[in-house]
mmCIF file of C-alpha atoms in Angstrom:
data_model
loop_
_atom_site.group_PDB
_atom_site.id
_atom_site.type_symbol
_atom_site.label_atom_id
_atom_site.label_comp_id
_atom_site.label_asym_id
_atom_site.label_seq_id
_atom_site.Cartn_x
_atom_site.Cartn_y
_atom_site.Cartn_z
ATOM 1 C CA UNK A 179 -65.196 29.682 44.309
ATOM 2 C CA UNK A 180 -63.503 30.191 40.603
ATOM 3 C CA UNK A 181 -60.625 32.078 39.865
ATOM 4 C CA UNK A 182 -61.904 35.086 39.082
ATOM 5 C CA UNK A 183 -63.352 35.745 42.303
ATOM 6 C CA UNK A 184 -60.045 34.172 44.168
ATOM 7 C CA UNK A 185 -58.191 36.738 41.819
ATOM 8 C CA UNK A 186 -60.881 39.705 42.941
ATOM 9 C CA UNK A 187 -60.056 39.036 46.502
ATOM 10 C CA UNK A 188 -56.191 38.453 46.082
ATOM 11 C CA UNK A 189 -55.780 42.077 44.115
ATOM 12 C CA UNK A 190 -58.324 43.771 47.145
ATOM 13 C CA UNK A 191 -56.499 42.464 49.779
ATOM 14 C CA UNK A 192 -52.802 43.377 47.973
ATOM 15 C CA UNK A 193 -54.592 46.709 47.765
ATOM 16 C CA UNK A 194 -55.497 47.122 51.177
ATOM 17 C CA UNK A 195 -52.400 46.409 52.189
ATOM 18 C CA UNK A 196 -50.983 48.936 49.701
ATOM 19 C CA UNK A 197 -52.621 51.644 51.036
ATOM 20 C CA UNK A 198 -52.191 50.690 54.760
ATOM 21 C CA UNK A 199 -55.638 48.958 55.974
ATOM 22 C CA UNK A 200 -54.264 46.261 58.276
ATOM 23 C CA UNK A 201 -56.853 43.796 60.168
ATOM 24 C CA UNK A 202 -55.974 43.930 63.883
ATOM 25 C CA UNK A 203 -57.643 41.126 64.676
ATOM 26 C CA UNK A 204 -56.458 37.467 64.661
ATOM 27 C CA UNK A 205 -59.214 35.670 63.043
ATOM 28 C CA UNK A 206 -62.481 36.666 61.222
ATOM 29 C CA UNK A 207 -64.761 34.430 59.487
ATOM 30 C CA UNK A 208 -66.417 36.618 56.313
ATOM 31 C CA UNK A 209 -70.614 37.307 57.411
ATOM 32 C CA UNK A 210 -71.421 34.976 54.660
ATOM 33 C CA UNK A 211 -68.813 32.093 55.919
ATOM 34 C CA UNK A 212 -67.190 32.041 52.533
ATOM 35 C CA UNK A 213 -63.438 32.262 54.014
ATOM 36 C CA UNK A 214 -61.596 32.673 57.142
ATOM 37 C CA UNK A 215 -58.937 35.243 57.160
ATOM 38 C CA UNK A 216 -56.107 34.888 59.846
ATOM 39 C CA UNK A 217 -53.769 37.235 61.112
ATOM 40 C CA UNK A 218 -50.046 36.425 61.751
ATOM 41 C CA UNK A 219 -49.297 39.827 62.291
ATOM 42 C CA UNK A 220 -45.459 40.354 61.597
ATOM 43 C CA UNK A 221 -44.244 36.887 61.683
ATOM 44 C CA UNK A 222 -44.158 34.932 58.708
ATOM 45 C CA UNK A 223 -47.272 32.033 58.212
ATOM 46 C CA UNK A 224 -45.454 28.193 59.116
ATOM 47 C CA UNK A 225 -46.684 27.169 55.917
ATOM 48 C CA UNK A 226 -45.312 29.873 53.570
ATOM 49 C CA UNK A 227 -43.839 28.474 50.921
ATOM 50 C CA UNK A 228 -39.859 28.537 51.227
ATOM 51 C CA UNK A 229 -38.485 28.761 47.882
ATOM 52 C CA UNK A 230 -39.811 32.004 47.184
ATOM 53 C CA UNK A 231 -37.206 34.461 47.703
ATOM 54 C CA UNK A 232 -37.545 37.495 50.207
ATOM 55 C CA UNK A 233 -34.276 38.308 50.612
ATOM 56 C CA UNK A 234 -31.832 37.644 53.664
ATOM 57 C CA UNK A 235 -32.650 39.763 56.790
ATOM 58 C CA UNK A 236 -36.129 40.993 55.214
ATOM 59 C CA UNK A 237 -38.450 41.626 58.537
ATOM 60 C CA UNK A 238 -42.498 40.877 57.307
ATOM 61 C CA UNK A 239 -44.464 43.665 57.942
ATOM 62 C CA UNK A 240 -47.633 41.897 57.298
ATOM 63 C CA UNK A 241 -48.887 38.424 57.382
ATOM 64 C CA UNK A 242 -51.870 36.855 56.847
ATOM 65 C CA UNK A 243 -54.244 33.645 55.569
ATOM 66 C CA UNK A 244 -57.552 33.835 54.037
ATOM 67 C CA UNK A 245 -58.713 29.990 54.431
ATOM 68 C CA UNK A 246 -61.582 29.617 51.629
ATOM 69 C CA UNK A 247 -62.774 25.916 51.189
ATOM 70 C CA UNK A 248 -60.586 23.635 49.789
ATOM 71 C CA UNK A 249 -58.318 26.960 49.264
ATOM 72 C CA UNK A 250 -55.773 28.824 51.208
ATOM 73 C CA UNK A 251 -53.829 31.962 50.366
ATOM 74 C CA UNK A 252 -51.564 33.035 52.184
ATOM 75 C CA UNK A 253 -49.523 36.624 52.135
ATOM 76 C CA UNK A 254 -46.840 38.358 53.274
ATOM 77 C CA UNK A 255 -45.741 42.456 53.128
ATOM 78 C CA UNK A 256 -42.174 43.619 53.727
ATOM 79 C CA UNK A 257 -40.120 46.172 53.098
ATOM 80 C CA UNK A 258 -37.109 46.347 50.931
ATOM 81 C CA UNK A 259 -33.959 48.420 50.085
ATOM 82 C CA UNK A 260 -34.167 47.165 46.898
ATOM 83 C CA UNK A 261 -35.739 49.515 44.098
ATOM 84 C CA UNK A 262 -39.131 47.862 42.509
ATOM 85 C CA UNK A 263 -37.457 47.780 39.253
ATOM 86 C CA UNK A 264 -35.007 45.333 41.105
ATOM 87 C CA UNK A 265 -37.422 43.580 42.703
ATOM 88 C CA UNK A 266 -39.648 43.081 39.647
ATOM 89 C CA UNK A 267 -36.503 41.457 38.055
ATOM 90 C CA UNK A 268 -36.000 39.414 40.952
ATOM 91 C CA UNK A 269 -39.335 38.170 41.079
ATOM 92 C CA UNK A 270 -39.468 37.319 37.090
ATOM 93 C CA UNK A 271 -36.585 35.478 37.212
ATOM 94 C CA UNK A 272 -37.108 33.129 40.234
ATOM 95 C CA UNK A 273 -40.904 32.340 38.409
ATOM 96 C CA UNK A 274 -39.389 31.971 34.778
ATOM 97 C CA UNK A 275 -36.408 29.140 36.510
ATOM 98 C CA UNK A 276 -39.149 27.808 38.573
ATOM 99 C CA UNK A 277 -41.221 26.682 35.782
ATOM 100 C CA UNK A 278 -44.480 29.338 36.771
ATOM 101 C CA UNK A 279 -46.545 30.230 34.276
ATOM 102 C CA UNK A 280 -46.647 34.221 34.064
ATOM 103 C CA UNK A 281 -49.690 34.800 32.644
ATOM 104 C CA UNK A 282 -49.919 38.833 33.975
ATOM 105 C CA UNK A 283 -46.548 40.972 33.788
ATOM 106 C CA UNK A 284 -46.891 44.947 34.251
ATOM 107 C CA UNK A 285 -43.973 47.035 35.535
ATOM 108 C CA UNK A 286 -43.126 50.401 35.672
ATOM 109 C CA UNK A 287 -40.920 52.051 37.845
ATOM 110 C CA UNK A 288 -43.493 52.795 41.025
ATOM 111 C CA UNK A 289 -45.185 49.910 40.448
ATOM 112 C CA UNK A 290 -45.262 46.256 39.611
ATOM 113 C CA UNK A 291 -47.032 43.304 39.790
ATOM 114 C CA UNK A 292 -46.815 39.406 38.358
ATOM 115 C CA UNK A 293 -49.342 36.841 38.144
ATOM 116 C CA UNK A 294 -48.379 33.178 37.710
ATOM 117 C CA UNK A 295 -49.784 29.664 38.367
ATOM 118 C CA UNK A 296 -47.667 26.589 38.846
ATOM 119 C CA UNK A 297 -49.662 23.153 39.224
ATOM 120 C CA UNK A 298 -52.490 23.888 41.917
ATOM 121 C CA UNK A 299 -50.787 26.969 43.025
ATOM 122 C CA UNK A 300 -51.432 30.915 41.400
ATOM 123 C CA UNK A 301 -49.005 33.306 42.866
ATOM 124 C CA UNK A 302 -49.726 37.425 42.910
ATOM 125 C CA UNK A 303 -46.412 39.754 43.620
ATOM 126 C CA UNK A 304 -47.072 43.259 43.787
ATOM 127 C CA UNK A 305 -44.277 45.987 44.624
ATOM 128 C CA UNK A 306 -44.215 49.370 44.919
ATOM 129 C CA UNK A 307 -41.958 52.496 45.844
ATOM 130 C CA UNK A 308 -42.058 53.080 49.231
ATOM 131 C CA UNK A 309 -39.169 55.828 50.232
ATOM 132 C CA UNK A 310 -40.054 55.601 53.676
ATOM 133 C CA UNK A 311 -36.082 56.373 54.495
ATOM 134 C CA UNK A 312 -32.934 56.239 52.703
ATOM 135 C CA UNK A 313 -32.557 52.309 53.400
ATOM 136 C CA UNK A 314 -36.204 51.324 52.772
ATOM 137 C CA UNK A 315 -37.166 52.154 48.553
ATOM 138 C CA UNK A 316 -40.025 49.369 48.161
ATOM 139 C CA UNK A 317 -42.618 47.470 49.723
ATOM 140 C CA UNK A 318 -43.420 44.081 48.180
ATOM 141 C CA UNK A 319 -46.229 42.067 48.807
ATOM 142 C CA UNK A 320 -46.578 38.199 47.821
ATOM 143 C CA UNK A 321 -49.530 36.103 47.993
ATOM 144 C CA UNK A 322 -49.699 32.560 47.475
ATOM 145 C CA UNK A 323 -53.065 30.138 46.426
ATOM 146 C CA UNK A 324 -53.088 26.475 47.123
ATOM 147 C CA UNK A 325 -56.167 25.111 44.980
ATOM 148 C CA UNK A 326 -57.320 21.700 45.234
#
């Protein structure tokens, strides 16, 4: 599958997710077989990578894999009490000292989103206001590729 398809399916499921689709089943294969997507509901996927920061006491919302072949991205969704300006900050600076290369910035102060790649991996953060309460301003979703 090439990038731009893996990127087409990373920004519609970040989407779905945005507006509040969630799968509520645990694994489906796509009709044509092209990837599996799992389900971890809110716990957060074994194999997540753990350098990426999502903040101490942050419950996921969201989890789930899409397992293409020879791919896997994985994603989480949480809430935050941090503002998405704040987040986007926090997200540019952990990929700028990690070495990523951003090749997609926007932000704006409802919504955000960064695209990077770092050796076989692309990485897709997307945050947006969410006042859902007084402690809750932003809902931040992170997906992760592992290419071959």
């Amino acid at each position: 599958m090439n990038l731009k398809k893996i990127l087409t399916v990373s920004v519609l499921a970040a989407v779905f997710v945005l507006i509040g689709v969630y799968a509520r089943v645990n694994v489906v294969t796509s009709p044509a077989g092209q990837y599996q997507k799992i389900d971890y509901g809110a716990n957060m996927p074994v194999d997540f990578p753990t350098d990426i920061p999502i903040g101490e006491g942050v419950k996921v919302e969201q989890s789930y894999g899409l397992n293409y072949t020879g791919q896997k991205q994985l994603t989480i969704v949480f809430l935050s009490a941090k503002t998405t300006e704040e987040n986007y900050a926090i997200y540019v600076d952990f990929l700028e000292k990690q070495k990523w290369n951003i090749s997609n910035k926007y932000a704006s102060s409802t919504i955000s989103s960064l695209y990077g790649t770092k050796g076989n991996y692309d990485i897709n953060v997307t945050i947006h206001e969410d006042e859902q309460s007084p402690s809750i301003l932003s809902q931040v979703s992170i997906s992760v590729l592992k290419k071959p």
